[in-house]
CSV table of C-alpha atoms and ligand atoms in Angstrom, one decimal:
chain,number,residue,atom,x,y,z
E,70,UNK,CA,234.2,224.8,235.2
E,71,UNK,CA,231.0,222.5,235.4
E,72,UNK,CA,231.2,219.4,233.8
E,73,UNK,CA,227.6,219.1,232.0
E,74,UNK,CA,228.4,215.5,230.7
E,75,UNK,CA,231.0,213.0,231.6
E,76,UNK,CA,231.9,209.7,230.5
E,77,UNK,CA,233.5,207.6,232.8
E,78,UNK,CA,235.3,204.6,231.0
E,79,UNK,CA,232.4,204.1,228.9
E,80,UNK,CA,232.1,200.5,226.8
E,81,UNK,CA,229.8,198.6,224.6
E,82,UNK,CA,230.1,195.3,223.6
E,83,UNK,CA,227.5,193.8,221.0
E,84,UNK,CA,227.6,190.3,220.3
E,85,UNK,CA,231.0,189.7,221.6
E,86,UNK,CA,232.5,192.7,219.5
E,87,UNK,CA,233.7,195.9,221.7
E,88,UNK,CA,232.3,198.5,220.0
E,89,UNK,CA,233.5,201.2,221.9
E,90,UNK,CA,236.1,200.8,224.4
E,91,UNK,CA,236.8,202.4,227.8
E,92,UNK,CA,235.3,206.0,226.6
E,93,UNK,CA,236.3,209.3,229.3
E,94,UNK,CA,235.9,212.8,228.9
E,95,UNK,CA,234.6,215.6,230.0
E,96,UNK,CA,232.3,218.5,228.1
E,97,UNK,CA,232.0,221.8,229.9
E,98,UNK,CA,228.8,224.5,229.9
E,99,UNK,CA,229.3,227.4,227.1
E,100,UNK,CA,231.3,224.6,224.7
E,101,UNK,CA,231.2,223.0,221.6
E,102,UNK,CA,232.6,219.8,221.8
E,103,UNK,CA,233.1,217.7,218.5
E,104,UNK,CA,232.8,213.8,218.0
E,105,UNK,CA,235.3,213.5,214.6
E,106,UNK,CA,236.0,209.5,213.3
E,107,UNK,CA,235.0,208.0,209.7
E,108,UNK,CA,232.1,206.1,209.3
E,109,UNK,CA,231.7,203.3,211.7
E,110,UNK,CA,233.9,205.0,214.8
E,111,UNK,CA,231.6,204.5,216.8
E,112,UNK,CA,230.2,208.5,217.0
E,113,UNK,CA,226.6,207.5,216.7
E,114,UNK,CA,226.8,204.3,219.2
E,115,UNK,CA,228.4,206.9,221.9
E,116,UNK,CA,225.8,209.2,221.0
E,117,UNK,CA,222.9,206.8,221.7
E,118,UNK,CA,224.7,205.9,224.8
E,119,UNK,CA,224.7,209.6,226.0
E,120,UNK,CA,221.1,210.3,226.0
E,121,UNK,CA,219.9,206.6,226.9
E,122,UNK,CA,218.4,205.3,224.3
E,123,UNK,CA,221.0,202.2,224.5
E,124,UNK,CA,222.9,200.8,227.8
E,125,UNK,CA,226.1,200.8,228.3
E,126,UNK,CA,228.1,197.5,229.0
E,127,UNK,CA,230.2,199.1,231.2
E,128,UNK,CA,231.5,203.0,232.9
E,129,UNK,CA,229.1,205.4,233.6
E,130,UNK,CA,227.7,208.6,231.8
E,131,UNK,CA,227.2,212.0,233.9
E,132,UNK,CA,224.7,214.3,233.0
E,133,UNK,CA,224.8,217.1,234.9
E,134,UNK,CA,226.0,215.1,237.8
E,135,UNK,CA,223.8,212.6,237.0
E,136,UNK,CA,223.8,208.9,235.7
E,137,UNK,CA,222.1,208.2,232.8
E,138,UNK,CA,220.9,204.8,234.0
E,139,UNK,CA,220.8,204.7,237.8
E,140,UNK,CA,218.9,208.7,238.1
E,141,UNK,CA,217.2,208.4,234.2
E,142,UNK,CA,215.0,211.1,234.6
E,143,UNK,CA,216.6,213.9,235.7
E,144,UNK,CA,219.7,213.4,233.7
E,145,UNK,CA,217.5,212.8,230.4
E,146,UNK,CA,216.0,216.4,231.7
E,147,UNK,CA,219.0,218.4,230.8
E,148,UNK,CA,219.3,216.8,227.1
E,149,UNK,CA,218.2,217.8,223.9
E,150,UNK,CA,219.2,215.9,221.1
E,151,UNK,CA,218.4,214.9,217.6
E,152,UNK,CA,220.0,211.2,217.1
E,153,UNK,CA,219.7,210.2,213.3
E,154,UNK,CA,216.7,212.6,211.2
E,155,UNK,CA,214.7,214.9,213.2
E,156,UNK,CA,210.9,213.1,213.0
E,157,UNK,CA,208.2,215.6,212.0
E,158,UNK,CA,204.6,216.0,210.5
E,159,UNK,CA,205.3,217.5,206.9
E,160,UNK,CA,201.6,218.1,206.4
E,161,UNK,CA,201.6,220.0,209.0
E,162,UNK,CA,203.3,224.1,209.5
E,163,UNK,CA,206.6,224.3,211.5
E,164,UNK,CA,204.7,226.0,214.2
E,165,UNK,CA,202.0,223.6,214.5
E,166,UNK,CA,204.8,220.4,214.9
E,167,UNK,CA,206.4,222.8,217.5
E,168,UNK,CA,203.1,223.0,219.4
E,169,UNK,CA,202.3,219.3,218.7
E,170,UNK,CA,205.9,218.7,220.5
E,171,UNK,CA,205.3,221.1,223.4
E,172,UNK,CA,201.5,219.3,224.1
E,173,UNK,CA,203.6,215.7,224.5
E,174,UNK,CA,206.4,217.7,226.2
E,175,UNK,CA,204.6,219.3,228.4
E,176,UNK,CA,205.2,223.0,230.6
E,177,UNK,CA,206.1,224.7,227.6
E,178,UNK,CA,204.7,228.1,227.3
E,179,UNK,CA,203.6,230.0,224.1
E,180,UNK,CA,206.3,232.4,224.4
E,181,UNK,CA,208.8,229.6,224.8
E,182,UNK,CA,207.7,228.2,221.5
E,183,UNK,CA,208.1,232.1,219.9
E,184,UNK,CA,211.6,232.9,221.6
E,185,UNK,CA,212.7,229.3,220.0
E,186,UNK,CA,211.8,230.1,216.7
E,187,UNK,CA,213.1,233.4,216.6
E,188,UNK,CA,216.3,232.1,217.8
E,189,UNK,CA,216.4,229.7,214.9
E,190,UNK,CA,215.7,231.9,212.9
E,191,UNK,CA,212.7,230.4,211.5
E,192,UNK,CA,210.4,233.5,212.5
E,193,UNK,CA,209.4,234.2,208.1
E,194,UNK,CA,208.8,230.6,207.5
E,195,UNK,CA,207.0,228.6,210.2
E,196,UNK,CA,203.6,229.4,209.5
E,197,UNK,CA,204.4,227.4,206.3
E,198,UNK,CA,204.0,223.3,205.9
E,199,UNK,CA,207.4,221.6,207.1
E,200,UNK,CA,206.9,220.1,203.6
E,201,UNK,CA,207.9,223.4,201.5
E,202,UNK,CA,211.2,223.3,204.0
E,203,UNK,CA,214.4,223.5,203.1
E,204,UNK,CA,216.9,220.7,204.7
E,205,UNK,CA,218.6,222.9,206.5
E,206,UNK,CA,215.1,224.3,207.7
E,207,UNK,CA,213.7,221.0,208.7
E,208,UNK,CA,217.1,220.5,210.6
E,209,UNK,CA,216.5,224.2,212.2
E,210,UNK,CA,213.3,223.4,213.3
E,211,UNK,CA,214.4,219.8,214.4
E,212,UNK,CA,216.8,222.1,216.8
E,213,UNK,CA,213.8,224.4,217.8
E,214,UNK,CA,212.1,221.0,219.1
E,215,UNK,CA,215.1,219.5,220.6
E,216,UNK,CA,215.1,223.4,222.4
E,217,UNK,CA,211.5,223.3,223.5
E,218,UNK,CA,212.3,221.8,227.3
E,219,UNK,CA,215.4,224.6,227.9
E,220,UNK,CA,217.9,221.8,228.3
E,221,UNK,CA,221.8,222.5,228.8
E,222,UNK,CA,223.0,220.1,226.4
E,223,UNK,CA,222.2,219.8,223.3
E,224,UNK,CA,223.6,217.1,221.4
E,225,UNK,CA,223.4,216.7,217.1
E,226,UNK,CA,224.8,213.5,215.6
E,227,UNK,CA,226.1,214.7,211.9
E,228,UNK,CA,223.7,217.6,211.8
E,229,UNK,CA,225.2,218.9,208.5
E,230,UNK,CA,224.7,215.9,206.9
E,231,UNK,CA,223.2,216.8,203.2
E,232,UNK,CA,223.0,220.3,203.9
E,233,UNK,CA,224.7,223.0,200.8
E,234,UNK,CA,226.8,225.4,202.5
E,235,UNK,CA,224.9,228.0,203.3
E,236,UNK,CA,223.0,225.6,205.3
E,237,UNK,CA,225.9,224.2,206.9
E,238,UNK,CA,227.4,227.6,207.9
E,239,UNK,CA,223.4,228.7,209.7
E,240,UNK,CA,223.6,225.3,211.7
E,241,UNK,CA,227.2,226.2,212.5
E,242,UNK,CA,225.9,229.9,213.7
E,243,UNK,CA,223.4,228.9,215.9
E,244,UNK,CA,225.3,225.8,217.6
E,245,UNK,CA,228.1,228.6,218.2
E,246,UNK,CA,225.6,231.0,219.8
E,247,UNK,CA,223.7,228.6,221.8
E,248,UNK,CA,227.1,227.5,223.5
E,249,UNK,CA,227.7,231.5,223.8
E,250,UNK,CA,224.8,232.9,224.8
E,251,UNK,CA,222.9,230.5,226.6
E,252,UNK,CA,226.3,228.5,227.9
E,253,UNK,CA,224.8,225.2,226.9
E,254,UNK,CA,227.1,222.3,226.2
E,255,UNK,CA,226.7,220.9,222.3
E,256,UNK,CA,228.1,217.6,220.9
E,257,UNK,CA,227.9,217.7,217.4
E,258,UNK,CA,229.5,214.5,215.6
E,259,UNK,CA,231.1,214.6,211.8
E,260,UNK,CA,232.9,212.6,209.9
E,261,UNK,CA,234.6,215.9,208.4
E,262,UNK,CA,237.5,217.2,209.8
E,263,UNK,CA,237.5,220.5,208.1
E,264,UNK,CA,233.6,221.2,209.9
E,265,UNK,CA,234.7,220.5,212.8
E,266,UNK,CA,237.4,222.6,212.8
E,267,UNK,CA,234.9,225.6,212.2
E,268,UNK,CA,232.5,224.9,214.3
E,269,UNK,CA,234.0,223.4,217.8
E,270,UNK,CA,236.2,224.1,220.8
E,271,UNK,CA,237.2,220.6,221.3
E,272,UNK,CA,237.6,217.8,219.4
E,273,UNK,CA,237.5,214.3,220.1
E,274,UNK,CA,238.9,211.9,217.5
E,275,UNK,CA,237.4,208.0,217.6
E,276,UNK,CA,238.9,205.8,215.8
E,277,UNK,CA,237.2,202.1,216.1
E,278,UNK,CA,235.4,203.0,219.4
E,279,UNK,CA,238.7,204.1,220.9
E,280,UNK,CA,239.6,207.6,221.9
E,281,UNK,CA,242.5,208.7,219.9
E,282,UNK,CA,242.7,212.1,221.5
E,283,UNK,CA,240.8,215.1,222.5
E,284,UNK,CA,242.4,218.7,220.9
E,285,UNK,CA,241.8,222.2,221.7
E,286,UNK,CA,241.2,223.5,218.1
E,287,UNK,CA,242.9,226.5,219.0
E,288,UNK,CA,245.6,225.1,221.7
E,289,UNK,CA,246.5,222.5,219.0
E,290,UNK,CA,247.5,224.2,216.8
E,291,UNK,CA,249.5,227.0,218.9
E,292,UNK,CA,251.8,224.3,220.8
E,293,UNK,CA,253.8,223.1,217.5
E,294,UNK,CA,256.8,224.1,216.9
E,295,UNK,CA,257.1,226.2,213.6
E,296,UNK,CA,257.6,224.6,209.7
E,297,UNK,CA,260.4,226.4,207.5
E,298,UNK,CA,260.9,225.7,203.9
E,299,UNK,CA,264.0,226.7,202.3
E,300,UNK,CA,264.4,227.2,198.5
E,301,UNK,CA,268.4,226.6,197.7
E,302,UNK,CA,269.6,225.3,194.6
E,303,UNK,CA,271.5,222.1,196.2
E,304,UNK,CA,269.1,220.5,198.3
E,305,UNK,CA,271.4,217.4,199.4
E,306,UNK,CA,274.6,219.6,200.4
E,307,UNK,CA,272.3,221.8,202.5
E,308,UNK,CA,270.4,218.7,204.1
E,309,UNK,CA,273.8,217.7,205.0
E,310,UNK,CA,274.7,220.9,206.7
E,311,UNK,CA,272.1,221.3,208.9
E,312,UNK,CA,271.8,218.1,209.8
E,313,UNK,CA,276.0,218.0,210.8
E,314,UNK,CA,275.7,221.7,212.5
E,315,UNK,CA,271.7,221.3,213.9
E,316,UNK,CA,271.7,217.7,214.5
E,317,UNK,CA,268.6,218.4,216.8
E,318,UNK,CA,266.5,219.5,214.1
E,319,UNK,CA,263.6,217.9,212.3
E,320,UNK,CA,265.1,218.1,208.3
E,321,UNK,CA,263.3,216.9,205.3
E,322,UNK,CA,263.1,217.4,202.0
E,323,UNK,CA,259.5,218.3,200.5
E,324,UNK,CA,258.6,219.5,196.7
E,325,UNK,CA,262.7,220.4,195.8
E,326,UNK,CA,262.7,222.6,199.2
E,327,UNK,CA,264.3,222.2,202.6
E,328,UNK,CA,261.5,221.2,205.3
E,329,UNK,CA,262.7,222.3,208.8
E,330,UNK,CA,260.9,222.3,212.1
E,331,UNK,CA,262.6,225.4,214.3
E,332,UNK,CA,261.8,228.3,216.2
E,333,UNK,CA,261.4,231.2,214.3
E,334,UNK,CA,264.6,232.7,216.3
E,335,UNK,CA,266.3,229.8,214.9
E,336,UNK,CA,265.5,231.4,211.5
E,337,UNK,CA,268.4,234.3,210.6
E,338,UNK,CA,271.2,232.0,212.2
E,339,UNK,CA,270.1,229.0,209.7
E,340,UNK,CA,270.3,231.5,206.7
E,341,UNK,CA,273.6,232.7,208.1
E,342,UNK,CA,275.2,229.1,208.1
E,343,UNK,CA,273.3,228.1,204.8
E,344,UNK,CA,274.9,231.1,203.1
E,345,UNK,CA,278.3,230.7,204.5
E,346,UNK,CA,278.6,227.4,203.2
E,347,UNK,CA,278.0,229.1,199.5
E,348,UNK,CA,274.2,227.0,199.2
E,349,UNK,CA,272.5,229.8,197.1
E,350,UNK,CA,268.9,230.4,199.0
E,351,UNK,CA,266.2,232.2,197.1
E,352,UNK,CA,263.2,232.0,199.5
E,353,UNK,CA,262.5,231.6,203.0
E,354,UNK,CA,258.7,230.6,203.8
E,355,UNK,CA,256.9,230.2,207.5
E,356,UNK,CA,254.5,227.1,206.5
E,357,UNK,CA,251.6,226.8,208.6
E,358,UNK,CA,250.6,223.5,209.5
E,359,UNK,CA,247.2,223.2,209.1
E,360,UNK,CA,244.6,221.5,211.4
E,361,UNK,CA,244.6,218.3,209.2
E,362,UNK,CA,247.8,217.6,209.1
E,363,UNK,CA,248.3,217.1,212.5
E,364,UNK,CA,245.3,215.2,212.6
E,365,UNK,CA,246.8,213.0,209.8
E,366,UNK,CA,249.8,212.6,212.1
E,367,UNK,CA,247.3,211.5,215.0
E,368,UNK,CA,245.4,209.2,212.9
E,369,UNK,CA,248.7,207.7,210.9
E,370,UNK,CA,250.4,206.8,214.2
E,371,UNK,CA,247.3,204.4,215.1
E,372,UNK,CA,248.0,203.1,211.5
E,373,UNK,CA,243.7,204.2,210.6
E,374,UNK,CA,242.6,204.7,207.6
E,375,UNK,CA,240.2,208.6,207.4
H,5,LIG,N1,223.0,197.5,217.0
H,5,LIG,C1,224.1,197.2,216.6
H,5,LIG,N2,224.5,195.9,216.4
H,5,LIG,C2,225.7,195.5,215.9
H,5,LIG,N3,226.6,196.4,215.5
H,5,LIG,C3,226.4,197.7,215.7
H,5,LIG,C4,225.1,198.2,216.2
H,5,LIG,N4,225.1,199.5,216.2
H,5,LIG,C5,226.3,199.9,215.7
H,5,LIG,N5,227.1,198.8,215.4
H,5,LIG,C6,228.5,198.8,214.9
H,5,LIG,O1,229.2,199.6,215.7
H,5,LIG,C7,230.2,200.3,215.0
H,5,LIG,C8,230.0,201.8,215.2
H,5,LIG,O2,228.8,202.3,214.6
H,5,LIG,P1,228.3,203.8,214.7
H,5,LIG,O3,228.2,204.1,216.1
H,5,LIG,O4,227.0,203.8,214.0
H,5,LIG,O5,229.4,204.6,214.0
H,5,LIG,P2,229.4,206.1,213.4
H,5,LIG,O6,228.2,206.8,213.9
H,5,LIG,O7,230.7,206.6,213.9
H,5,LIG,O8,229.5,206.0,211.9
H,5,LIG,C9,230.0,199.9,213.5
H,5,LIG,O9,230.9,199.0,213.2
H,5,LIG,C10,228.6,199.4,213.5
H,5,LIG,O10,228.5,198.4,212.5
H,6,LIG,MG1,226.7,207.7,212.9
């Protein structure tokens, strides 16, 4: 796969303070690659970084095989990006800040401007002043302009930021069909696990300018071993026996049930030996451990606070 941007031990130091430290990782075409930390990670700082509008201290940043700082041009070519609000002319109709944009932009054809909109889904509304818009309009049409110029990457720092969620789920459709269809690379940055969860492949957690870890949102959650809980009526006693016959296995006690981490083949054997040591079990459940609590067990290991 083609890496579109790459961070290469990426730091920035302001005023003596390491903002973000030693940054590497790799986004590929036709992905959606998230940017998840609380406030102050460091998300918008990297951001700015990416599509040189501040320099790095140190590393380098890829795009497309190029670096941002020694070959500007043609990586800053292959970006679109809205860092912060998307600026526009609210006296003005969608359509006419489009062609505004194109003028200053420059090579951008008529049916460019069309094929943008439509795929935005602003096609009913932008002959109307940006001023009657919707948030989550202004934010479509901020991703029309960012669109204008064809680039590969596209890159939105918290672009559901205020938006209800009907608004929230539109931005998530067309970020997830831009990376399908037209195999672009977007970086989208939240501060909300539970969006990012919905909306990207990937997702890199920063925690004080520090990579914590990047996850597959699928992968991670497919490579834990499964969660039992076990309803008995003597909790203690039947801590005890597993823990004396499956001294291997993960046992605690969660909400006045047995909380054990097994393979699910592990599952008729642990009835069997609960059951012929006369613990009386009423319910077996599978619990499914959800995105955010393995990202609380990430982000508790580091000791951070989400
Ligand atoms: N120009 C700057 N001067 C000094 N500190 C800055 C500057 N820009 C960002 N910071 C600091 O860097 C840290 C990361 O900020 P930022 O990248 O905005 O975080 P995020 O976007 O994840 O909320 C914060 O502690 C912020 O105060
Ligand atoms: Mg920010």
């Amino acid at each position: 796969m083609t890496a579109l941007v790459e961070l290469k031990n990426v730091s920035k130091v302001i005023k003596g303070k390491k903002i973000i430290d030693s940054l590497s990782f790799s986004i590929h075409e036709g992905e959606v690659f998230g940017f998840l930390g609380p406030n102050g990670a460091g998300k918008t700082t990297t951001i700015r970084m990416i599509v040189g509008l501040m320099k790095m201290s140190e590393g380098d940043i890829l795009i497309n095989g190029h670096s941002i700082e020694k070959d500007f041009a043609k990586a800053i070519q292959q970006i679109g990006a809205i860092v912060e609000n998307p600026e526009m002319y609210k006296f003005l109709t969608g359509y006419e800040n489009l062609q505004q944009f194109a003028r200053m932009q420059g090579g951008v054809t008529k049916e460019k401007i069309d094929e943008t909109v439509e795929l935005v889904g602003l096609t009913d509304r932008i002959h109307d002043k940006v001023k009657t818009y919707s948030l989550g309009m202004r934010q479509r049409l901020g991703i029309a302009q960012s669109l204008l110029h064809d680039p590969k990457i596209l890159i939105l720092d918290e672009p559901t930021n205020g938006l209800d969620p009907a608004g929230i789920r539109e931005i998530r459709q067309y970020i997830r069909e831009l990376a399908a269809k037209r195999k672009m690379a977007v970086i989208v940055s939240s501060h909300l696990l539970s969006e990012m969860e919905m909306m990207c492949d990937r997702i890199s957690i920063i925690q004080k300018g520090k990579l914590v870890g990047v996850h597959s949102v699928h992968g991670w959650m497919d490579s834990q071993s499964e969660t039992y809980s076990f309803t008995v009526d003597d909790l203690e006693s039947a801590a005890k026996i597993i823990k004396v016959s499956k001294p291997e296995l993960a046992v605690k006690i969660v909400d006045r049930a047995l909380v054990v981490q097994m393979e699910r083949e592990q599952v008729p054997e642990m009835i069997q030996l609960l059951t012929q040591e006369s613990i009386k079990l009423y319910e077996v459940k599978g619990v499914t451990k959800t995105l955010e609590d393995r990202f609380l067990e990430i982000t508790e290991k580091v000791g951070a606070v989400v």
